[in-house]
mmCIF file of C-alpha atoms in Angstrom:
data_model
loop_
_atom_site.group_PDB
_atom_site.id
_atom_site.type_symbol
_atom_site.label_atom_id
_atom_site.label_comp_id
_atom_site.label_asym_id
_atom_site.label_seq_id
_atom_site.Cartn_x
_atom_site.Cartn_y
_atom_site.Cartn_z
ATOM 1 C CA MET W 202 -7.333 -3.010 13.860
ATOM 2 C CA ARG W 203 -8.995 -1.834 11.464
ATOM 3 C CA ARG W 204 -11.389 -3.583 9.001
ATOM 4 C CA LYS W 205 -10.400 -3.573 5.143
ATOM 5 C CA HIS W 206 -14.686 -3.255 3.841
ATOM 6 C CA GLY W 207 -14.988 -0.785 5.958
ATOM 7 C CA PRO W 208 -18.022 -1.367 9.840
ATOM 8 C CA ARG W 209 -20.826 -3.954 9.024
ATOM 9 C CA ARG W 210 -24.072 -2.864 8.799
ATOM 10 C CA HIS W 211 -26.483 -3.752 11.651
ATOM 11 C CA LEU W 212 -29.927 -4.475 10.490
ATOM 12 C CA PRO W 213 -32.066 -5.745 12.430
ATOM 13 C CA ASP W 214 -33.398 -9.078 11.213
ATOM 14 C CA SER W 215 -36.932 -7.825 10.218
ATOM 15 C CA ILE W 216 -35.396 -5.846 7.480
ATOM 16 C CA ARG W 217 -33.551 -8.330 6.303
ATOM 17 C CA PHE W 218 -36.701 -10.690 6.242
ATOM 18 C CA GLU W 219 -39.139 -8.286 4.759
ATOM 19 C CA ALA W 220 -36.532 -7.858 1.936
ATOM 20 C CA PHE W 221 -36.072 -11.571 1.208
ATOM 21 C CA GLY W 222 -39.480 -11.268 1.282
ATOM 22 C CA ARG W 223 -39.959 -8.547 -1.449
ATOM 23 C CA VAL W 224 -37.418 -10.013 -3.735
ATOM 24 C CA MET W 225 -39.374 -13.507 -3.354
ATOM 25 C CA ALA W 226 -42.602 -12.224 -3.859
ATOM 26 C CA VAL W 227 -41.388 -9.747 -7.467
ATOM 27 C CA LEU W 228 -39.712 -13.511 -8.495
ATOM 28 C CA ALA W 229 -42.945 -15.090 -7.854
ATOM 29 C CA THR W 230 -45.086 -13.109 -10.127
ATOM 30 C CA LYS W 231 -42.718 -13.796 -12.822
ATOM 31 C CA ALA W 232 -44.307 -16.657 -14.377
ATOM 32 C CA GLU W 233 -41.691 -17.061 -16.853
ATOM 33 C CA PHE W 234 -39.036 -16.948 -14.132
ATOM 34 C CA ILE W 235 -40.118 -19.593 -12.294
ATOM 35 C CA GLU W 236 -41.181 -21.596 -15.546
ATOM 36 C CA ALA W 237 -37.749 -21.487 -17.238
ATOM 37 C CA CYS W 238 -35.341 -22.212 -13.763
ATOM 38 C CA ARG W 239 -34.434 -25.417 -12.618
ATOM 39 C CA ASP W 240 -33.420 -26.131 -8.765
ATOM 40 C CA LEU W 241 -34.102 -22.602 -7.179
ATOM 41 C CA THR W 242 -32.273 -22.063 -3.578
ATOM 42 C CA TRP W 243 -32.098 -19.357 -1.494
ATOM 43 C CA TRP W 244 -29.787 -19.524 1.630
ATOM 44 C CA ARG W 245 -28.449 -16.889 4.473
ATOM 45 C CA GLY W 246 -24.782 -15.956 4.230
ATOM 46 C CA ALA W 247 -22.368 -15.649 6.754
ATOM 47 C CA ASP W 248 -22.446 -12.170 6.502
ATOM 48 C CA HIS W 249 -26.442 -12.452 6.484
ATOM 49 C CA SER W 250 -26.888 -11.679 2.990
ATOM 50 C CA TRP W 251 -28.697 -13.804 0.520
ATOM 51 C CA HIS W 252 -28.178 -15.751 -1.565
ATOM 52 C CA ILE W 253 -30.274 -17.196 -5.139
ATOM 53 C CA GLU W 254 -28.996 -19.746 -7.202
ATOM 54 C CA TRP W 255 -30.848 -21.619 -10.175
ATOM 55 C CA ARG W 256 -29.654 -23.821 -12.799
ATOM 56 C CA ASP W 257 -30.900 -22.721 -16.573
ATOM 57 C CA GLY W 258 -33.311 -19.994 -17.056
ATOM 58 C CA PRO W 259 -32.291 -16.416 -17.127
ATOM 59 C CA TYR W 260 -29.640 -14.432 -16.737
ATOM 60 C CA ALA W 261 -28.362 -13.440 -13.618
ATOM 61 C CA SER W 262 -28.605 -9.212 -14.682
ATOM 62 C CA GLU W 263 -31.766 -10.572 -16.010
ATOM 63 C CA VAL W 264 -33.198 -11.324 -13.086
ATOM 64 C CA ALA W 265 -31.261 -7.893 -11.669
ATOM 65 C CA ALA W 266 -33.162 -5.773 -13.955
ATOM 66 C CA LEU W 267 -36.636 -8.025 -12.980
ATOM 67 C CA LEU W 268 -35.661 -7.343 -9.608
ATOM 68 C CA ASP W 269 -35.796 -3.518 -10.385
ATOM 69 C CA ALA W 270 -32.803 -2.877 -7.369
ATOM 70 C CA THR W 271 -29.496 -0.784 -6.675
ATOM 71 C CA ALA W 272 -26.583 -2.911 -8.228
ATOM 72 C CA ALA W 273 -24.450 -2.810 -5.304
ATOM 73 C CA GLY W 274 -21.222 -5.139 -7.340
ATOM 74 C CA PRO W 275 -20.989 -6.667 -10.654
ATOM 75 C CA CYS W 276 -23.869 -7.729 -13.456
ATOM 76 C CA GLY W 277 -23.430 -10.648 -15.381
ATOM 77 C CA ASP W 278 -24.704 -13.596 -16.798
ATOM 78 C CA THR W 279 -24.132 -16.034 -14.043
ATOM 79 C CA HIS W 280 -23.280 -13.840 -11.269
ATOM 80 C CA ALA W 281 -25.459 -10.289 -9.459
ATOM 81 C CA VAL W 282 -24.805 -8.326 -6.643
ATOM 82 C CA LEU W 283 -27.625 -6.457 -5.045
ATOM 83 C CA ASP W 284 -28.807 -4.022 -2.814
ATOM 84 C CA VAL W 285 -32.744 -4.090 -1.909
ATOM 85 C CA MET W 286 -33.522 -1.775 1.647
ATOM 86 C CA GLY W 287 -29.715 -1.804 2.637
ATOM 87 C CA VAL W 288 -29.594 -5.831 2.405
ATOM 88 C CA ARG W 289 -27.356 -7.686 0.182
ATOM 89 C CA PHE W 290 -28.080 -10.637 -2.038
ATOM 90 C CA GLU W 291 -26.468 -11.812 -4.717
ATOM 91 C CA LEU W 292 -27.747 -14.054 -7.519
ATOM 92 C CA ARG W 293 -25.817 -16.847 -9.461
ATOM 93 C CA ALA W 294 -27.338 -18.194 -12.612
ATOM 94 C CA VAL W 295 -25.830 -21.871 -12.990
ATOM 95 C CA ASP W 296 -25.698 -22.897 -17.430
ATOM 96 C CA PRO W 297 -27.968 -20.220 -17.644
ATOM 97 C CA MET W 298 -29.801 -19.718 -20.708
ATOM 98 C CA GLY W 299 -31.468 -16.211 -20.822
ATOM 99 C CA ARG W 300 -34.546 -15.118 -21.529
ATOM 100 C CA VAL W 301 -34.941 -15.146 -25.502
ATOM 101 C CA ARG W 302 -33.503 -19.453 -25.586
ATOM 102 C CA ALA W 303 -36.050 -19.615 -23.058
ATOM 103 C CA ARG W 304 -38.594 -19.025 -24.540
ATOM 104 C CA ALA W 305 -37.451 -20.830 -27.972
ATOM 105 C CA ARG W 306 -36.550 -23.676 -25.997
ATOM 106 C CA PRO W 307 -38.508 -26.367 -27.479
ATOM 107 C CA GLY W 308 -40.522 -28.232 -25.193
ATOM 108 C CA PHE W 309 -40.723 -25.478 -22.592
ATOM 109 C CA TRP W 310 -44.241 -25.454 -20.820
ATOM 110 C CA ARG W 311 -45.914 -22.318 -20.197
ATOM 111 C CA LEU W 312 -48.474 -21.899 -17.927
ATOM 112 C CA ALA W 313 -50.069 -19.518 -20.641
ATOM 113 C CA GLY W 314 -50.445 -21.947 -22.631
ATOM 114 C CA ALA W 315 -51.893 -24.864 -21.283
ATOM 115 C CA LEU W 316 -54.718 -22.919 -19.483
ATOM 116 C CA ASP W 317 -56.700 -21.610 -23.117
ATOM 117 C CA THR W 318 -59.134 -23.565 -23.481
ATOM 118 C CA THR W 319 -59.498 -21.389 -27.250
ATOM 119 C CA ARG W 320 -57.170 -23.767 -29.162
ATOM 120 C CA ARG W 321 -58.056 -26.386 -30.823
ATOM 121 C CA THR W 322 -55.547 -29.241 -31.230
ATOM 122 C CA ASN W 323 -55.703 -32.788 -32.069
ATOM 123 C CA THR W 324 -54.347 -34.087 -28.612
ATOM 124 C CA ARG W 325 -56.011 -33.066 -24.920
ATOM 125 C CA HIS W 326 -55.136 -30.160 -23.874
ATOM 126 C CA PRO W 327 -53.033 -30.053 -20.265
ATOM 127 C CA TRP W 328 -54.536 -29.063 -18.154
ATOM 128 C CA GLU W 329 -57.070 -31.938 -19.699
ATOM 129 C CA GLU W 330 -54.391 -34.884 -18.494
ATOM 130 C CA LEU W 331 -54.225 -32.820 -15.360
ATOM 131 C CA LEU W 332 -57.608 -33.196 -14.752
ATOM 132 C CA GLY W 333 -58.303 -36.637 -16.056
ATOM 133 C CA GLY W 334 -61.290 -35.435 -18.638
#
């Protein structure tokens, strides 16, 4: 019997987890991505791929561009398929707003602004609230 989609690649689990770690490390350094997303989740697929999903935040194609990985399928606003170290990643954005709209959203809490001690305001800084100062 022939397979429709060709033979599956048998990669060791160590490669799959290393690829996952590299992807998550890149995303963790992108404060704008982390701050704009809600409900960031991930799970391992039945075919040993990784699925990463979030609400709000950037489009899937924008996250794919952040990762600078090889496209392994279509990349659009809500879904992108990537290949990282031979491991398939499926990115899914639920109700995305894109990076431009996320930046312009009123009330969007930014870590950089919250930690800016040079900015004078009539109200207490967020870090003062957190530290009780």
